[in-house]
Coordinates of C-alpha atoms in Angstrom, one line a residue:
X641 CA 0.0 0.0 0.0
X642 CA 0.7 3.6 -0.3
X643 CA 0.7 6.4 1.6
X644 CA -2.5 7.7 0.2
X645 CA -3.7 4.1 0.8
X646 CA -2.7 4.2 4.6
X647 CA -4.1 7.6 4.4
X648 CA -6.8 6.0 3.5
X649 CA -6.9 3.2 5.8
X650 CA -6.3 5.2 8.9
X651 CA -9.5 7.1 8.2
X652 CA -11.6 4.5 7.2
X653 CA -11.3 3.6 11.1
X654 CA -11.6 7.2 12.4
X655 CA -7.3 6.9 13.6
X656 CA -5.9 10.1 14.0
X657 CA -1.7 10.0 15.1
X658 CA 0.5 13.2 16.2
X659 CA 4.2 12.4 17.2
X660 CA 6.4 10.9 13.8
X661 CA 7.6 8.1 12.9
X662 CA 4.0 6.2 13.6
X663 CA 4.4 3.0 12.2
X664 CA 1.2 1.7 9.9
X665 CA -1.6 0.2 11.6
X666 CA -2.3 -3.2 11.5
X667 CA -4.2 -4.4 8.6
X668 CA -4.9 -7.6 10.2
X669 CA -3.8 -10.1 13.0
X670 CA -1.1 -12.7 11.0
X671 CA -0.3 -9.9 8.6
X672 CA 1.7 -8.0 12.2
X673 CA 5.2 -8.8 14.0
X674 CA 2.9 -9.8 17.2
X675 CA 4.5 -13.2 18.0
X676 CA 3.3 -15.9 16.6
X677 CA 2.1 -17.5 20.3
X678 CA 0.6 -14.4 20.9
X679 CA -1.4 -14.4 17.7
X680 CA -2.9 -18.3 18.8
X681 CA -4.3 -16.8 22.1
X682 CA -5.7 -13.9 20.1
X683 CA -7.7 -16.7 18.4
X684 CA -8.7 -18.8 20.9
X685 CA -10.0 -16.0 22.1
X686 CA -12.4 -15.1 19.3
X687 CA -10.6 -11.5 18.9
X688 CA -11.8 -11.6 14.5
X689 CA -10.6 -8.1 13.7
X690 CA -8.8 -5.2 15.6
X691 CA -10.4 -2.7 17.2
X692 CA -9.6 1.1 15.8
X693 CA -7.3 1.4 18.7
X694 CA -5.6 -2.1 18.8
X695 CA -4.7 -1.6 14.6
X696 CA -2.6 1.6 15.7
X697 CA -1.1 1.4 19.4
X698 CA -0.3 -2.2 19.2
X699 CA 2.3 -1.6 16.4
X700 CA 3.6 1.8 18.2
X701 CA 3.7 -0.6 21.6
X702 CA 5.8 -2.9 19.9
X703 CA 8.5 -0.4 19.3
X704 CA 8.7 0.0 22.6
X705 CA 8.0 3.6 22.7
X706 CA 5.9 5.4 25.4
X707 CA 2.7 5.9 24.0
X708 CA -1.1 8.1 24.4
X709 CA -3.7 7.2 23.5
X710 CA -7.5 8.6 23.1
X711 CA -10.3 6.1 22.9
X712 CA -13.7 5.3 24.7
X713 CA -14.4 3.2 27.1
X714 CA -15.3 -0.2 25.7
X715 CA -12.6 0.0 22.4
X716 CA -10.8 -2.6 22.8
X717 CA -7.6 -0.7 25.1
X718 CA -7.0 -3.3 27.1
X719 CA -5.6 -5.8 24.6
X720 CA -3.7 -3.0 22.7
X721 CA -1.7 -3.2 25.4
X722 CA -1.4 -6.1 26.7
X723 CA -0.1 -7.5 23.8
X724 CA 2.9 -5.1 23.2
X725 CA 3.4 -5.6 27.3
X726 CA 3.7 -8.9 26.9
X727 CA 6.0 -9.0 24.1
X728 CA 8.1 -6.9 26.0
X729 CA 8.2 -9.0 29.0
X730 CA 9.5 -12.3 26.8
X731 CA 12.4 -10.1 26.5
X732 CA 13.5 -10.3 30.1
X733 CA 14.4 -13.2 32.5
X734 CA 12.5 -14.9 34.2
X735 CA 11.4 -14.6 37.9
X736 CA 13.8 -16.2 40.0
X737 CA 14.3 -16.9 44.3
X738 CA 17.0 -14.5 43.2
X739 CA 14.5 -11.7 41.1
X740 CA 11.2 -12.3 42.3
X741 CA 11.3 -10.2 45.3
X742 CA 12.4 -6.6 43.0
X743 CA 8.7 -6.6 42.0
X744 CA 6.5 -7.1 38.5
X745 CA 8.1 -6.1 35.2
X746 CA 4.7 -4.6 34.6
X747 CA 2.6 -2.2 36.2
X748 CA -1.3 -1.4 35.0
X749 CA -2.8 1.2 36.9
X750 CA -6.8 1.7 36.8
X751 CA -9.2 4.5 38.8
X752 CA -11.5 1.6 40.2
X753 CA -11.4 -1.6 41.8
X754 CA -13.8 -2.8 39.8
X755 CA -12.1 -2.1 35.9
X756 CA -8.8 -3.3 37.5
X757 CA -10.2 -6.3 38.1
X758 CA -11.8 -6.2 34.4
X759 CA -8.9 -5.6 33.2
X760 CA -6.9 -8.6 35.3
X761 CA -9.2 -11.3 33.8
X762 CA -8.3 -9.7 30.1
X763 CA -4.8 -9.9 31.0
X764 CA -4.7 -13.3 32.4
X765 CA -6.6 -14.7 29.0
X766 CA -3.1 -13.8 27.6
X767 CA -0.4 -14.1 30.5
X768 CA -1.1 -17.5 31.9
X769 CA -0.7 -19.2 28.2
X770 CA 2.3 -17.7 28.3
X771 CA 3.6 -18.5 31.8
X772 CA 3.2 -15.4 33.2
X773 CA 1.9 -14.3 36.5
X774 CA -0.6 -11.7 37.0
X775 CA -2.0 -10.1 40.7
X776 CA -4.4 -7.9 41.2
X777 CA -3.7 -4.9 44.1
X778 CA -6.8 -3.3 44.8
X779 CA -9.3 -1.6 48.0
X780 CA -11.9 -4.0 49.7
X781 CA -9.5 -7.1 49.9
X782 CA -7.0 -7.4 52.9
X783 CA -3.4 -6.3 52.4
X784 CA -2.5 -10.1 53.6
X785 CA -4.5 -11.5 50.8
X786 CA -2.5 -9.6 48.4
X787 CA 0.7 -9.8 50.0
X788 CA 0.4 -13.8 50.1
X789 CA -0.5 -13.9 46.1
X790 CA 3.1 -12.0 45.5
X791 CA 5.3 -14.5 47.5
X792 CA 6.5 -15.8 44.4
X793 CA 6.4 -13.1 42.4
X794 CA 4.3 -11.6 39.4
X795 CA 5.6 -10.4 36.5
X796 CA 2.3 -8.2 35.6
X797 CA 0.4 -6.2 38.9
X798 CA -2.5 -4.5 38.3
X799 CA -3.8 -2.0 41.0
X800 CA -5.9 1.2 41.8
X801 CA -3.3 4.0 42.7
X802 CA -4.9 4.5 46.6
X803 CA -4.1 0.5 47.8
X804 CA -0.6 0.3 45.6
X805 CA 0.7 3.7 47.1
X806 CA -0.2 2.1 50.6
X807 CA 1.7 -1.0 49.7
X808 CA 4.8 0.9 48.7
X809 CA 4.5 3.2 51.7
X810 CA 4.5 0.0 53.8
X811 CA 7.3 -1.6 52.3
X812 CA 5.2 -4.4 51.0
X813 CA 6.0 -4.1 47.5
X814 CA 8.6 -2.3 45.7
X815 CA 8.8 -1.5 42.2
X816 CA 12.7 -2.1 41.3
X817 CA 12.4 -3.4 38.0
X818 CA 9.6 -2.1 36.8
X819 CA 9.4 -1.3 32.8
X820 CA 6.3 -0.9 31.3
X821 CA 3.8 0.7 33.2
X822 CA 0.2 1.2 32.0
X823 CA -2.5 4.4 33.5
X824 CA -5.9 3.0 32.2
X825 CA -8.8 5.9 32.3
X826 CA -6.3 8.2 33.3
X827 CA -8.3 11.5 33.1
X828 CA -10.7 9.1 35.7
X829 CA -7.9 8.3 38.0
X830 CA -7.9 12.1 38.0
X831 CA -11.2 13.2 38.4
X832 CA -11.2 10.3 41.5
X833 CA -8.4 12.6 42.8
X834 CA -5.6 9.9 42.6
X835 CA -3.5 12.6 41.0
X836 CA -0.5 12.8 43.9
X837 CA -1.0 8.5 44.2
X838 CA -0.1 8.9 40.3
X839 CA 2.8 10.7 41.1
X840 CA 4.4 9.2 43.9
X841 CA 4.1 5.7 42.4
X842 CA 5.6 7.2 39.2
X843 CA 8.8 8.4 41.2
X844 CA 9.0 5.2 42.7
X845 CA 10.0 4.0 39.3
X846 CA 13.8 2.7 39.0
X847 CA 15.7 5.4 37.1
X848 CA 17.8 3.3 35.8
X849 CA 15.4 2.3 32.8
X850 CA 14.5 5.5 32.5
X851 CA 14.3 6.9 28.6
X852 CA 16.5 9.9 28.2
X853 CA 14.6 13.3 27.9
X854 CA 16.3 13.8 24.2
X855 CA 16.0 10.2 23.7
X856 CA 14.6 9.6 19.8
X857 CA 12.9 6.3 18.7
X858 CA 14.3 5.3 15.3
X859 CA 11.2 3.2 13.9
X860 CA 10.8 1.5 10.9
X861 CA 7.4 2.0 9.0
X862 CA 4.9 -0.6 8.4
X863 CA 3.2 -3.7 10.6
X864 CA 6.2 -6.3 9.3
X865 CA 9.0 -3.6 10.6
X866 CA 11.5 -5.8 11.9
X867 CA 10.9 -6.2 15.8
X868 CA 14.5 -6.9 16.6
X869 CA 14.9 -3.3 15.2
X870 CA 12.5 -2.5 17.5
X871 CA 14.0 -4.0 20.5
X872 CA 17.3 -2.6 19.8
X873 CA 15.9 1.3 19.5
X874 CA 14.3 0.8 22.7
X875 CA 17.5 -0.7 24.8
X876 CA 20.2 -3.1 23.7
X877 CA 20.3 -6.9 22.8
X878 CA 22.2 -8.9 25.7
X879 CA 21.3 -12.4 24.8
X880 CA 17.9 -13.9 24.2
X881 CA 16.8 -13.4 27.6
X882 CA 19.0 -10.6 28.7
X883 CA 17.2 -8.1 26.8
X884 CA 17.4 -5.2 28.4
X885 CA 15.0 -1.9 27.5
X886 CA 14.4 1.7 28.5
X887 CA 11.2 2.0 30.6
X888 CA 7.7 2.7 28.8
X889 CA 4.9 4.5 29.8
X890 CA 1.4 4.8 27.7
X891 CA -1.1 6.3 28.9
X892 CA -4.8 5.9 27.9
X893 CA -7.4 8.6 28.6
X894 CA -10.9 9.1 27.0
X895 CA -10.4 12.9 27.1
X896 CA -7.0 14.9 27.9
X897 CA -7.9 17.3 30.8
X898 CA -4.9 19.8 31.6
X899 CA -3.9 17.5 34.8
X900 CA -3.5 14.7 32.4
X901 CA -1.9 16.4 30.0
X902 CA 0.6 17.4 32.5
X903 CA 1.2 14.1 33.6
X904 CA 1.7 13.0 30.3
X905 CA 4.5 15.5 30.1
X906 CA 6.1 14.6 33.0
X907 CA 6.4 11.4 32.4
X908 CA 5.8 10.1 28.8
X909 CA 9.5 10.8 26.5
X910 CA 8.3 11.9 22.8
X911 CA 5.3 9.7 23.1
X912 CA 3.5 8.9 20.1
X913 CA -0.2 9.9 20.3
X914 CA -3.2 8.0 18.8
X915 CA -7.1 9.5 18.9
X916 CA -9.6 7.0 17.7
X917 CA -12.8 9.7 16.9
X918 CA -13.8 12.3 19.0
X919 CA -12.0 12.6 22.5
X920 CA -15.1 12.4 24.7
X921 CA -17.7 10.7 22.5
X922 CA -19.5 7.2 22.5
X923 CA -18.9 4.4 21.0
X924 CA -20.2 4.0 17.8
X925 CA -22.5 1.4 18.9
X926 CA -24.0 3.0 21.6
X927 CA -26.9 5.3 21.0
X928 CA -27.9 8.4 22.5
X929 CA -30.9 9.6 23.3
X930 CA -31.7 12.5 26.1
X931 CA -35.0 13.1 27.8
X932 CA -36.0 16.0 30.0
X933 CA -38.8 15.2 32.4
X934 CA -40.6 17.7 33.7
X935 CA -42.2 18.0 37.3
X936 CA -41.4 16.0 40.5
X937 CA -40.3 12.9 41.8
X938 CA -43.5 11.2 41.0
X939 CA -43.3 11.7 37.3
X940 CA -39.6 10.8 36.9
X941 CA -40.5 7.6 38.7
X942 CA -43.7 7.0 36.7
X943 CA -41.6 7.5 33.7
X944 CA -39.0 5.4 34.2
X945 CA -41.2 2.6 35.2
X946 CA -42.8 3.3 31.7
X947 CA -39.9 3.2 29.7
X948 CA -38.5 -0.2 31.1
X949 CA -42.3 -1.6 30.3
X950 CA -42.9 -1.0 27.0
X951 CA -38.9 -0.3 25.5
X952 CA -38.6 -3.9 25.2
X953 CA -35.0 -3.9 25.5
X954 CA -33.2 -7.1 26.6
X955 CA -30.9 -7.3 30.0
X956 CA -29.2 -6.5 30.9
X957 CA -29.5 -3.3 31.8
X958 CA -28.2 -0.2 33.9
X959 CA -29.7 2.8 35.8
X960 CA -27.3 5.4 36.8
X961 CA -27.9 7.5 39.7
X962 CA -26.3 10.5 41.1
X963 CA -26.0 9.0 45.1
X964 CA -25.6 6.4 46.6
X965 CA -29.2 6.7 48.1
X966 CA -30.8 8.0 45.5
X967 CA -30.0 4.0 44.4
X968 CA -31.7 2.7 47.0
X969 CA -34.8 4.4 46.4
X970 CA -35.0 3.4 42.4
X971 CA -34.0 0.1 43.1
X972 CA -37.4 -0.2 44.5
X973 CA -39.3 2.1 41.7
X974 CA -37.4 -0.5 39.0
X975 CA -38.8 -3.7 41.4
X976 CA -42.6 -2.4 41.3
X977 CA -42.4 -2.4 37.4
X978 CA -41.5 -5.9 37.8
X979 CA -38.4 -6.5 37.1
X980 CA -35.6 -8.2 38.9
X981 CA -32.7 -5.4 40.3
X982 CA -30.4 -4.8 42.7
X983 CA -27.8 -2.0 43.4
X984 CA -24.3 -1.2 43.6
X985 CA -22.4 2.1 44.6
X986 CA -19.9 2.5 47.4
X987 CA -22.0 2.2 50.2
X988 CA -21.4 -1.8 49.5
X989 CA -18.3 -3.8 50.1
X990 CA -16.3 -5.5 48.0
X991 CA -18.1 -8.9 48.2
X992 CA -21.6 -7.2 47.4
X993 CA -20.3 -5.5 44.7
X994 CA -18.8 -8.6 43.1
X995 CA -22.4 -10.6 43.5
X996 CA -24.3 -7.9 41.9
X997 CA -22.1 -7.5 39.0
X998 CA -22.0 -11.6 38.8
X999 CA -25.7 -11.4 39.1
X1000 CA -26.2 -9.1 36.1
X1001 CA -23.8 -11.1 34.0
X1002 CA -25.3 -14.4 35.2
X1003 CA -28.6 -13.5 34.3
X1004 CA -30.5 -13.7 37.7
X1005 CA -30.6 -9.7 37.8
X1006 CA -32.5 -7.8 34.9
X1007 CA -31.4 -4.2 35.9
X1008 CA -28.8 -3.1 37.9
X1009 CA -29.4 0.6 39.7
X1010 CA -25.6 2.1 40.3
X1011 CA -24.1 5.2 40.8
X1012 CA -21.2 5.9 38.4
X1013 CA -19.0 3.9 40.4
X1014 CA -19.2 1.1 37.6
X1015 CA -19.1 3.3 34.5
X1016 CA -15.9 2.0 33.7
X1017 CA -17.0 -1.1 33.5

C-alpha cells in the first residue's frame, strides 16, 4: 500500500496520530510482528478483527515507545496493550528466588477496583498461556491477601493507585524493575483525585530504565518492521533473555484534561499519540438519546417505570444514579415495574459489589441501579 492508501486506511477507522515516525496500523492479525504464540491466544479467544485502537497502538507498543492514547471506554484498550506488554516482557528473565522479590516487570494502573479487576481477567486470558503471573492490588480485599498472592512473584500487577501507594508506603512491595507501566482511564484516575498517588508511584520508578529526555525512537514504518529493530531502539540486545529496555509509559485517557496532559508531560519521553474519533464521544454502537422530564419525583418515577415496560430492550440493563441513596430508592421504583434489580455504589463492600455484578452477568438480575462507580466497567 501507499501512503494515500494508509491515508486511507487510517480514516476508514476514524485513527488520528501526532508524534512521527508512527508506524502503519495493522491491517490484520497474522499480517503483524505480534509473535506468533501471541497471535494463537488472540484466536482462541475469538478477537476476528482489531479494534480502531488495537490496529494503531499495538504496532507503536511494539516499538517499545511510550505511547497516548485517546479512545472510549469499551474500544478494545486493554488488549492494545497487553499485547505489546507482553512481548516486551518475553524479553527479560525470568522470575527467579534470586529476582522475584524486585517486584513485577509490569505495572497497570486503573481509577477503580472494579475495571482493575476487568482488566486482570483480560490480562490473564493472555499471560497464563504464556507462563506469566498476573496479581491484582486493589481496595476492599486485605493487604494479607495480596501480599500472600506475591510471594512468588508476578511479572504483571494491576492495581488502583490508593491501595498500591499504601503498599509501597509500607514496604510491602517495591517497584525495582519495573518497565512498562500502564494508567488506564487516566483522566478518571484524575477526576477520582488519585492525582498525587499517580505521582508518587511514578517516582518510585527505577531510574535506571528510565528513557533519556532527548531520547529519539528510530522506527521502521509498516506492521512487518522488523521487531529486533524495535527491541534494539528501545535498549540493547544482551542475549535472548538478557534483553534489556528503556522504561515505557502509555497512557490511555478518553479525554486529555490539563492534569493529564501534565502528567503525560512529566512522564511520557516523545510519546507517540493515537485519537480514535472524537475525545469524549461514545462508541459508535452506543446510542444516545436525552429526555428532559418535567415536574417531581412522582413523574420521573412513573416514567421510568414506563420506559422499562414498554422499551422492550433485553438485559441487561443499567440505571445510573447521582448518590448512593438516590440508588436505593429506584431500586425499588425498577422492582414495582416488575423486574428483577439490585444495586451497587460504594456504600457496598467488595463482596456485594462482586455478586451484583455476577448477578447481572449471570442472568439472575434484569437491571442493575448504580451510581457511576461502575461506569468503567
Amino acid at each position: 500500500m501507499k501512503d494515500r492508501d494508509w491515508r486511507i486506511f487510517r480514516e476508514d477507522f476514524s485513527i488520528a496520530t501526532r508524534g512521527g515516525s508512527i508506524p502503519h496500523p495493522l491491517r490484520s492479525w497474522r499480517e503483524s510482528t505480534i509473535p506468533p504464540a501471541i497471535l494463537d491466544i488472540v484466536d482462541e479467544i475469538g478477537y476476528k478483527e482489531p479494534s480502531p485502537i488495537q490496529r494503531q497502538a499495538i504496532p507503536i507498543g511494539q516499538s517499545n515507545r511510550d505511547l497516548i492514547g485517546i479512545a472510549q471506554t469499551g474500544s478494545g484498550k486493554t488488549a492494545a496493550f497487553v499485547i505489546p506488554m507482553l512481548e516486551y516482557i518475553s524479553h527479560l528473565p525470568s522470575l527467579t528466588e534470586e529476582n522475584r522479590h524486585l517486584g513485577p516487570y509490569a505495572l497497570i494502573m486503573a481509577p477503580t477496583r472494579e475495571l482493575a479487576q476487568q482488566i486482570e481477567a483480560e490480562t490473564k486470558r493472555f499471560a497464563i498461556p504464556l507462563g506469566y503471573t498476573t496479581v491484582s492490588i486493589v481496595g476492599g480485599r486485605s493487604v494479607e491477601e495480596q501480599q500472600f498472592n506475591m510471594r512468588n512473584g508476578a511479572e504483571i500487577i494491576i492495581a488502583t493507585p490508593g491501595r498500591l501507594k499504601d503498599l509501597i508506603d509500607r514496604n510491602i512491595l517495591v517497584l525495582s524493575q519495573c518497565r512498562y507501566v500502564v494508567m488506564d482511564e487516566a483522566d478518571r484516575m484524575v477526576d477520582l483525585g488519585f492525582e498525587q498517588d499517580l505521582t508518587f508511584i511514578l517516582n518510585a520508578m527505577p531510574e535506571d530504565y528510565e528513557k533519556p529526555a532527548d531520547f529519539v525512537e528510530d522506527v521502521k514504518e509498516g506492521p512487518m518492521a522488523d521487531p529486533q529493530q524495535h527491541s534494539a531502539a528501545a535498549g540493547q540486545v544482551e542475549g535472548e533473555k538478557g534483553w534489556k529496555g528503556h522504561r515505557v509509559t502509555t497512557l490511555f485517557s478518553a479525554t486529555m484534561p490539563p492534569i493529564v496532559e501534565r502528567l503525560a508531560k512529566q512522564y511520557l519521553r516523545r510519546p507517540a499519540t493515537v485519537v480514535i474519533g472524537n475525545a469524549g464521544e461514545a462508541v459508535d454502537t452506543v446510542e444516545q438519546r436525552v429526555e428532559f422530564v418535567a415536574g417531581g419525583e412522582d413523574r420521573k418515577k412513573a416514567r421510568l417505570q414506563e420506559l422499562l415496560r414498554t422499551l422492550g430492550l433485553p438485559p441487561p440493563m443499567i440505571v445510573f444514579v447521582n448518590e448512593k441513596k438516590t440508588a436505593d430508592m429506584v431500586v425499588r421504583y425498577v422492582q414495582a415495574a416488575g423486574k428483577r434489580a439490585t444495586t451497587l455504589h460504594s456504600g457496598k463492600n467488595q463482596e456485594q459489589r462482586e455478586a451484583a455484578l455476577q448477578s447481572l452477568r449471570d442472568g439472575d438480575t434484569e437491571v442493575l441501579v448504580a451510581t457511576d462507580l461502575v461506569s468503567l466497567i
